[in-house]
Amino acid sequence: MKIRLTKILNEIAEADADRLLQKIINKELTFLAAGDNGKVYSINDEDLLFKITTEPDEVAVADVIVGRHGEYNAFIPVHYSDSQKRMYIMSKAEKLPGNFKAEIIRYYEDFKEFARSQGLETSIFDFLNTEASRNYNIKLISFLRALEQQVKKTGIGDLEYSLDFKPDNIMLWNGQLVMIDW
């Protein structure tokens, strides 16, 4: 009987998921942070985080991007998602260097000013397509362009308008900018 490589990989992933879920059930977690819509825990002895959220769009995105970091590299990798329980497991990210965090804060503040001037529902991507976007670091602009395409690719309604884009939700993973909360 032939065993396909994908079947073996899926079994390994399932075994890892079972092990991680058992750690969650046994509360082998360390509380990290809470926001308006959820809580994040570090899974003890793992380089992974466990998140519980009340935000339906957040779980919907996690369901789409789970196991697909090659396609959705503007988001932190999600390794497991359960929309019924509104939880998912994701990789840990690193804080941004101060100068780059300042650049994202500047972009965010300029976007808010732009949005107020528009008087309509406006997305960060609308601001990205203005002349003003030329005044920002190319790495940030490249990240935002990739994020724009990947948000559209999710196929989730008006995600571009409800996307929780703010400086605290952008971090580094393997040296690349990623959204850690959306």
Short mmCIF file of N, CA, C and O in Angstrom, two decimals, residues 48-150:
data_model
loop_
_atom_site.label_atom_id
_atom_site.label_comp_id
_atom_site.label_asym_id
_atom_site.label_seq_id
_atom_site.Cartn_x
_atom_site.Cartn_y
_atom_site.Cartn_z
N LEU A 48 4.52 29.34 19.90
CA LEU A 48 3.20 29.59 19.34
C LEU A 48 2.32 30.32 20.34
O LEU A 48 2.54 30.25 21.55
N LEU A 49 1.31 31.00 19.80
CA LEU A 49 0.34 31.72 20.61
C LEU A 49 -1.05 31.14 20.36
O LEU A 49 -1.35 30.68 19.26
N PHE A 50 -1.88 31.24 21.37
CA PHE A 50 -3.27 30.79 21.31
C PHE A 50 -4.13 32.02 21.49
O PHE A 50 -3.92 32.80 22.42
N LYS A 51 -5.09 32.24 20.60
CA LYS A 51 -5.95 33.41 20.68
C LYS A 51 -7.41 33.01 20.69
O LYS A 51 -7.85 32.18 19.90
N ILE A 52 -8.15 33.64 21.60
CA ILE A 52 -9.60 33.51 21.65
C ILE A 52 -10.14 34.88 21.27
O ILE A 52 -9.66 35.90 21.77
N THR A 53 -11.12 34.93 20.36
CA THR A 53 -11.65 36.21 19.91
C THR A 53 -13.16 36.17 19.82
O THR A 53 -13.75 35.10 19.61
N THR A 54 -13.78 37.32 19.95
CA THR A 54 -15.22 37.44 19.76
C THR A 54 -15.54 38.08 18.41
O THR A 54 -16.70 38.25 18.07
N GLU A 55 -14.51 38.44 17.66
CA GLU A 55 -14.68 39.13 16.39
C GLU A 55 -14.86 38.12 15.25
O GLU A 55 -13.92 37.41 14.89
N PRO A 56 -16.05 38.06 14.65
CA PRO A 56 -16.31 37.08 13.58
C PRO A 56 -15.37 37.19 12.37
O PRO A 56 -14.92 36.18 11.84
N ASP A 57 -15.06 38.43 11.93
CA ASP A 57 -14.16 38.59 10.78
C ASP A 57 -12.76 38.08 11.08
O ASP A 57 -12.08 37.55 10.20
N GLU A 58 -12.33 38.21 12.31
CA GLU A 58 -11.00 37.75 12.68
C GLU A 58 -10.89 36.23 12.54
O GLU A 58 -9.92 35.71 12.00
N VAL A 59 -11.90 35.53 13.02
CA VAL A 59 -11.91 34.07 12.89
C VAL A 59 -12.06 33.68 11.43
O VAL A 59 -11.44 32.72 10.97
N ALA A 60 -12.86 34.42 10.68
CA ALA A 60 -13.04 34.12 9.26
C ALA A 60 -11.72 34.22 8.51
O ALA A 60 -11.39 33.37 7.68
N VAL A 61 -10.93 35.25 8.81
CA VAL A 61 -9.61 35.39 8.18
C VAL A 61 -8.72 34.23 8.60
O VAL A 61 -8.06 33.61 7.76
N ALA A 62 -8.70 33.91 9.89
CA ALA A 62 -7.87 32.79 10.37
C ALA A 62 -8.25 31.51 9.65
O ALA A 62 -7.38 30.73 9.26
N ASP A 63 -9.55 31.28 9.44
CA ASP A 63 -10.00 30.08 8.73
C ASP A 63 -9.49 30.03 7.29
O ASP A 63 -9.17 28.97 6.78
N VAL A 64 -9.42 31.19 6.65
CA VAL A 64 -8.95 31.25 5.26
C VAL A 64 -7.43 31.05 5.18
O VAL A 64 -6.94 30.32 4.32
N ILE A 65 -6.68 31.68 6.07
CA ILE A 65 -5.21 31.69 5.93
C ILE A 65 -4.52 30.53 6.64
O ILE A 65 -3.33 30.34 6.45
N VAL A 66 -5.25 29.74 7.42
CA VAL A 66 -4.63 28.66 8.19
C VAL A 66 -3.84 27.73 7.26
O VAL A 66 -4.34 27.28 6.23
N GLY A 67 -2.57 27.53 7.59
CA GLY A 67 -1.71 26.64 6.83
C GLY A 67 -1.32 27.15 5.45
O GLY A 67 -0.77 26.41 4.64
N ARG A 68 -1.56 28.42 5.16
CA ARG A 68 -1.31 28.96 3.81
C ARG A 68 -0.42 30.21 3.85
O ARG A 68 -0.65 31.18 3.15
N HIS A 69 0.63 30.15 4.68
CA HIS A 69 1.47 31.34 4.82
C HIS A 69 2.18 31.72 3.51
O HIS A 69 2.44 32.89 3.28
N GLY A 70 2.43 30.76 2.66
CA GLY A 70 3.04 31.08 1.37
C GLY A 70 2.16 32.00 0.53
O GLY A 70 2.66 32.82 -0.23
N GLU A 71 0.86 31.86 0.67
CA GLU A 71 -0.09 32.70 -0.07
C GLU A 71 -0.48 33.96 0.68
O GLU A 71 -0.87 34.95 0.06
N TYR A 72 -0.43 33.91 2.00
CA TYR A 72 -0.87 35.01 2.85
C TYR A 72 0.25 35.46 3.77
O TYR A 72 0.11 35.46 4.99
N ASN A 73 1.37 35.86 3.18
CA ASN A 73 2.56 36.18 3.98
C ASN A 73 2.53 37.58 4.60
O ASN A 73 3.45 37.96 5.30
N ALA A 74 1.48 38.34 4.38
CA ALA A 74 1.33 39.63 5.05
C ALA A 74 0.64 39.45 6.41
O ALA A 74 0.50 40.40 7.17
N PHE A 75 0.22 38.22 6.69
CA PHE A 75 -0.39 37.87 7.97
C PHE A 75 0.54 36.92 8.71
O PHE A 75 1.25 36.13 8.09
N ILE A 76 0.49 36.95 10.03
CA ILE A 76 1.25 36.00 10.84
C ILE A 76 0.77 34.59 10.46
O ILE A 76 -0.43 34.40 10.22
N PRO A 77 1.64 33.60 10.38
CA PRO A 77 1.17 32.25 10.06
C PRO A 77 0.18 31.74 11.12
O PRO A 77 0.41 31.86 12.32
N VAL A 78 -0.92 31.20 10.63
CA VAL A 78 -1.92 30.56 11.49
C VAL A 78 -1.81 29.06 11.24
O VAL A 78 -1.84 28.61 10.10
N HIS A 79 -1.68 28.30 12.32
CA HIS A 79 -1.44 26.86 12.22
C HIS A 79 -2.67 26.02 12.51
O HIS A 79 -2.72 24.85 12.13
N TYR A 80 -3.63 26.60 13.19
CA TYR A 80 -4.85 25.87 13.55
C TYR A 80 -5.94 26.91 13.76
O TYR A 80 -5.67 27.98 14.32
N SER A 81 -7.15 26.61 13.31
CA SER A 81 -8.26 27.53 13.51
C SER A 81 -9.53 26.73 13.75
O SER A 81 -9.77 25.71 13.11
N ASP A 82 -10.33 27.19 14.70
CA ASP A 82 -11.62 26.56 14.99
C ASP A 82 -12.65 27.68 15.10
O ASP A 82 -12.75 28.36 16.12
N SER A 83 -13.41 27.88 14.02
CA SER A 83 -14.37 28.99 13.99
C SER A 83 -15.52 28.78 14.96
O SER A 83 -16.07 29.75 15.47
N GLN A 84 -15.87 27.53 15.24
CA GLN A 84 -16.95 27.27 16.20
C GLN A 84 -16.56 27.76 17.59
O GLN A 84 -17.38 28.31 18.32
N LYS A 85 -15.31 27.55 17.98
CA LYS A 85 -14.84 27.96 19.30
C LYS A 85 -14.21 29.35 19.27
O LYS A 85 -13.74 29.83 20.30
N ARG A 86 -14.16 29.95 18.08
CA ARG A 86 -13.58 31.28 17.90
C ARG A 86 -12.18 31.39 18.48
O ARG A 86 -11.87 32.29 19.26
N MET A 87 -11.34 30.44 18.07
CA MET A 87 -9.96 30.43 18.54
C MET A 87 -9.04 29.98 17.42
O MET A 87 -9.47 29.33 16.48
N TYR A 88 -7.78 30.37 17.54
CA TYR A 88 -6.78 29.89 16.59
C TYR A 88 -5.40 29.91 17.25
O TYR A 88 -5.19 30.51 18.29
N ILE A 89 -4.48 29.18 16.60
CA ILE A 89 -3.09 29.10 17.05
C ILE A 89 -2.22 29.70 15.96
O ILE A 89 -2.36 29.36 14.78
N MET A 90 -1.34 30.61 16.37
CA MET A 90 -0.49 31.31 15.40
C MET A 90 0.95 31.35 15.89
O MET A 90 1.23 31.08 17.05
N SER A 91 1.85 31.70 14.98
CA SER A 91 3.26 31.87 15.33
C SER A 91 3.44 33.11 16.19
O SER A 91 2.61 34.01 16.17
N LYS A 92 4.56 33.13 16.91
CA LYS A 92 4.94 34.33 17.66
C LYS A 92 5.67 35.28 16.72
O LYS A 92 6.39 34.83 15.82
N ALA A 93 5.52 36.57 16.95
CA ALA A 93 6.21 37.57 16.16
C ALA A 93 7.11 38.40 17.07
O ALA A 93 7.03 38.30 18.29
N GLU A 94 7.94 39.21 16.44
CA GLU A 94 8.86 40.07 17.19
C GLU A 94 8.41 41.53 17.07
O GLU A 94 7.82 41.92 16.07
N LYS A 95 8.75 42.31 18.08
CA LYS A 95 8.43 43.74 18.05
C LYS A 95 9.21 44.41 16.93
O LYS A 95 10.30 43.98 16.57
N LEU A 96 8.65 45.50 16.43
CA LEU A 96 9.31 46.29 15.40
C LEU A 96 10.42 47.14 16.01
O LEU A 96 10.28 47.61 17.14
N PRO A 97 11.48 47.39 15.25
CA PRO A 97 12.48 48.36 15.72
C PRO A 97 11.80 49.73 15.86
O PRO A 97 10.86 50.04 15.13
N GLY A 98 12.27 50.54 16.81
CA GLY A 98 11.65 51.82 17.10
C GLY A 98 11.44 52.72 15.89
O GLY A 98 10.39 53.34 15.74
N ASN A 99 12.45 52.81 15.03
CA ASN A 99 12.33 53.70 13.87
C ASN A 99 11.25 53.22 12.90
O ASN A 99 10.55 54.03 12.29
N PHE A 100 11.10 51.91 12.77
CA PHE A 100 10.08 51.41 11.85
C PHE A 100 8.69 51.53 12.46
O PHE A 100 7.73 51.82 11.77
N LYS A 101 8.61 51.34 13.76
CA LYS A 101 7.34 51.53 14.46
C LYS A 101 6.89 52.99 14.28
O LYS A 101 5.73 53.26 14.02
N ALA A 102 7.84 53.92 14.39
CA ALA A 102 7.53 55.34 14.21
C ALA A 102 7.01 55.60 12.79
O ALA A 102 6.08 56.41 12.60
N GLU A 103 7.57 54.93 11.81
CA GLU A 103 7.11 55.09 10.42
C GLU A 103 5.67 54.59 10.26
O GLU A 103 4.85 55.23 9.59
N ILE A 104 5.34 53.49 10.88
CA ILE A 104 3.98 52.95 10.80
C ILE A 104 3.01 53.86 11.55
O ILE A 104 1.89 54.11 11.08
N ILE A 105 3.44 54.39 12.68
CA ILE A 105 2.60 55.33 13.43
C ILE A 105 2.33 56.57 12.57
O ILE A 105 1.20 57.05 12.49
N ARG A 106 3.35 57.07 11.89
CA ARG A 106 3.19 58.24 11.02
C ARG A 106 2.21 57.94 9.89
O ARG A 106 1.31 58.73 9.59
N TYR A 107 2.36 56.75 9.27
CA TYR A 107 1.43 56.35 8.21
C TYR A 107 0.00 56.30 8.75
O TYR A 107 -0.94 56.81 8.13
N TYR A 108 -0.16 55.68 9.91
CA TYR A 108 -1.49 55.51 10.51
C TYR A 108 -2.12 56.87 10.83
O TYR A 108 -3.30 57.10 10.54
N GLU A 109 -1.35 57.78 11.39
CA GLU A 109 -1.88 59.12 11.72
C GLU A 109 -2.23 59.87 10.44
O GLU A 109 -3.27 60.55 10.38
N ASP A 110 -1.40 59.78 9.42
CA ASP A 110 -1.69 60.44 8.14
C ASP A 110 -2.92 59.82 7.48
O ASP A 110 -3.74 60.52 6.89
N PHE A 111 -3.07 58.51 7.60
CA PHE A 111 -4.26 57.85 7.07
C PHE A 111 -5.52 58.37 7.77
O PHE A 111 -6.53 58.65 7.13
N LYS A 112 -5.49 58.47 9.10
CA LYS A 112 -6.66 58.95 9.84
C LYS A 112 -7.05 60.36 9.40
O LYS A 112 -8.23 60.65 9.22
N GLU A 113 -6.05 61.20 9.17
CA GLU A 113 -6.31 62.57 8.67
C GLU A 113 -6.96 62.50 7.28
O GLU A 113 -7.93 63.21 7.00
N PHE A 114 -6.42 61.66 6.43
CA PHE A 114 -6.97 61.45 5.09
C PHE A 114 -8.42 60.96 5.18
O PHE A 114 -9.30 61.47 4.48
N ALA A 115 -8.68 59.99 6.03
CA ALA A 115 -10.02 59.41 6.17
C ALA A 115 -11.02 60.47 6.63
O ALA A 115 -12.15 60.52 6.13
N ARG A 116 -10.61 61.33 7.56
CA ARG A 116 -11.49 62.41 8.03
C ARG A 116 -11.82 63.36 6.88
O ARG A 116 -12.94 63.85 6.76
N SER A 117 -10.86 63.61 6.00
CA SER A 117 -11.08 64.53 4.89
C SER A 117 -11.99 63.93 3.81
O SER A 117 -12.62 64.67 3.07
N GLN A 118 -12.08 62.61 3.76
CA GLN A 118 -12.88 61.96 2.73
C GLN A 118 -14.37 61.95 3.08
O GLN A 118 -15.21 61.96 2.20
N GLY A 119 -14.68 61.85 4.36
CA GLY A 119 -16.06 61.86 4.79
C GLY A 119 -16.84 60.61 4.42
O GLY A 119 -18.02 60.51 4.66
N LEU A 120 -16.19 59.65 3.83
CA LEU A 120 -16.81 58.39 3.44
C LEU A 120 -16.06 57.25 4.09
O LEU A 120 -14.99 57.44 4.66
N GLU A 121 -16.59 56.04 3.95
CA GLU A 121 -15.86 54.87 4.43
C GLU A 121 -14.59 54.75 3.59
O GLU A 121 -14.64 54.69 2.36
N THR A 122 -13.46 54.75 4.27
CA THR A 122 -12.16 54.77 3.61
C THR A 122 -11.28 53.68 4.20
O THR A 122 -11.31 53.44 5.39
N SER A 123 -10.50 53.05 3.35
CA SER A 123 -9.59 52.01 3.83
C SER A 123 -8.15 52.51 3.79
O SER A 123 -7.84 53.50 3.12
N ILE A 124 -7.28 51.79 4.50
CA ILE A 124 -5.86 52.15 4.46
C ILE A 124 -5.32 52.03 3.04
O ILE A 124 -4.36 52.69 2.69
N PHE A 125 -5.97 51.22 2.23
CA PHE A 125 -5.51 51.02 0.86
C PHE A 125 -5.89 52.20 -0.03
O PHE A 125 -5.20 52.48 -1.01
N ASP A 126 -6.99 52.90 0.30
CA ASP A 126 -7.33 54.12 -0.43
C ASP A 126 -6.23 55.16 -0.24
O ASP A 126 -5.83 55.83 -1.18
N PHE A 127 -5.75 55.27 1.00
CA PHE A 127 -4.67 56.21 1.29
C PHE A 127 -3.38 55.78 0.61
O PHE A 127 -2.61 56.61 0.13
N LEU A 128 -3.15 54.48 0.54
CA LEU A 128 -1.95 53.94 -0.10
C LEU A 128 -1.86 54.38 -1.56
O LEU A 128 -0.76 54.56 -2.09
N ASN A 129 -3.00 54.58 -2.19
CA ASN A 129 -3.02 54.93 -3.61
C ASN A 129 -3.03 56.43 -3.85
O ASN A 129 -3.40 56.89 -4.93
N THR A 130 -2.61 57.22 -2.87
CA THR A 130 -2.50 58.67 -3.04
C THR A 130 -1.04 59.05 -3.24
O THR A 130 -0.14 58.25 -2.99
N GLU A 131 -0.83 60.27 -3.66
CA GLU A 131 0.54 60.80 -3.82
C GLU A 131 1.31 60.74 -2.50
O GLU A 131 2.52 60.56 -2.49
N ALA A 132 0.61 60.92 -1.39
CA ALA A 132 1.26 60.96 -0.08
C ALA A 132 2.02 59.67 0.24
O ALA A 132 2.98 59.69 1.00
N SER A 133 1.61 58.57 -0.36
CA SER A 133 2.26 57.28 -0.05
C SER A 133 3.73 57.25 -0.49
O SER A 133 4.49 56.41 -0.03
N ARG A 134 4.11 58.17 -1.34
CA ARG A 134 5.52 58.22 -1.78
C ARG A 134 6.45 58.70 -0.67
O ARG A 134 7.66 58.62 -0.81
N ASN A 135 5.87 59.17 0.42
CA ASN A 135 6.67 59.72 1.52
C ASN A 135 7.01 58.70 2.59
O ASN A 135 7.43 59.08 3.67
N TYR A 136 6.83 57.42 2.30
CA TYR A 136 7.04 56.38 3.30
C TYR A 136 8.08 55.37 2.84
O TYR A 136 8.34 55.22 1.64
N ASN A 137 8.62 54.67 3.80
CA ASN A 137 9.62 53.62 3.58
C ASN A 137 9.08 52.60 2.56
O ASN A 137 7.95 52.15 2.67
N ILE A 138 9.91 52.21 1.62
CA ILE A 138 9.50 51.27 0.56
C ILE A 138 9.10 49.91 1.14
O ILE A 138 8.22 49.23 0.62
N LYS A 139 9.74 49.51 2.23
CA LYS A 139 9.38 48.23 2.86
C LYS A 139 7.94 48.27 3.38
O LYS A 139 7.19 47.31 3.23
N LEU A 140 7.55 49.40 3.95
CA LEU A 140 6.17 49.56 4.42
C LEU A 140 5.19 49.56 3.25
O LEU A 140 4.18 48.87 3.30
N ILE A 141 5.52 50.28 2.20
CA ILE A 141 4.63 50.35 1.03
C ILE A 141 4.49 48.97 0.39
O ILE A 141 3.39 48.55 0.04
N SER A 142 5.58 48.24 0.27
CA SER A 142 5.52 46.88 -0.31
C SER A 142 4.65 45.97 0.55
O SER A 142 3.85 45.19 0.02
N PHE A 143 4.81 46.06 1.85
CA PHE A 143 3.97 45.27 2.76
C PHE A 143 2.50 45.62 2.57
O PHE A 143 1.64 44.72 2.46
N LEU A 144 2.18 46.91 2.51
CA LEU A 144 0.78 47.33 2.36
C LEU A 144 0.19 46.89 1.02
O LEU A 144 -0.97 46.50 0.96
N ARG A 145 0.99 46.93 -0.02
CA ARG A 145 0.50 46.46 -1.34
C ARG A 145 0.21 44.96 -1.30
O ARG A 145 -0.80 44.49 -1.82
N ALA A 146 1.10 44.19 -0.67
CA ALA A 146 0.86 42.75 -0.52
C ALA A 146 -0.36 42.50 0.35
O ALA A 146 -1.20 41.65 0.03
N LEU A 147 -0.48 43.25 1.44
CA LEU A 147 -1.63 43.10 2.33
C LEU A 147 -2.93 43.40 1.58
O LEU A 147 -3.92 42.67 1.71
N GLU A 148 -2.93 44.43 0.77
CA GLU A 148 -4.12 44.79 -0.02
C GLU A 148 -4.56 43.62 -0.90
O GLU A 148 -5.74 43.25 -0.93
N GLN A 149 -3.61 43.04 -1.62
CA GLN A 149 -3.93 41.91 -2.50
C GLN A 149 -4.43 40.71 -1.70
O GLN A 149 -5.38 40.03 -2.09
N GLN A 150 -3.81 40.44 -0.57
CA GLN A 150 -4.18 39.28 0.23
C GLN A 150 -5.53 39.48 0.93
O GLN A 150 -6.29 38.52 1.08
#
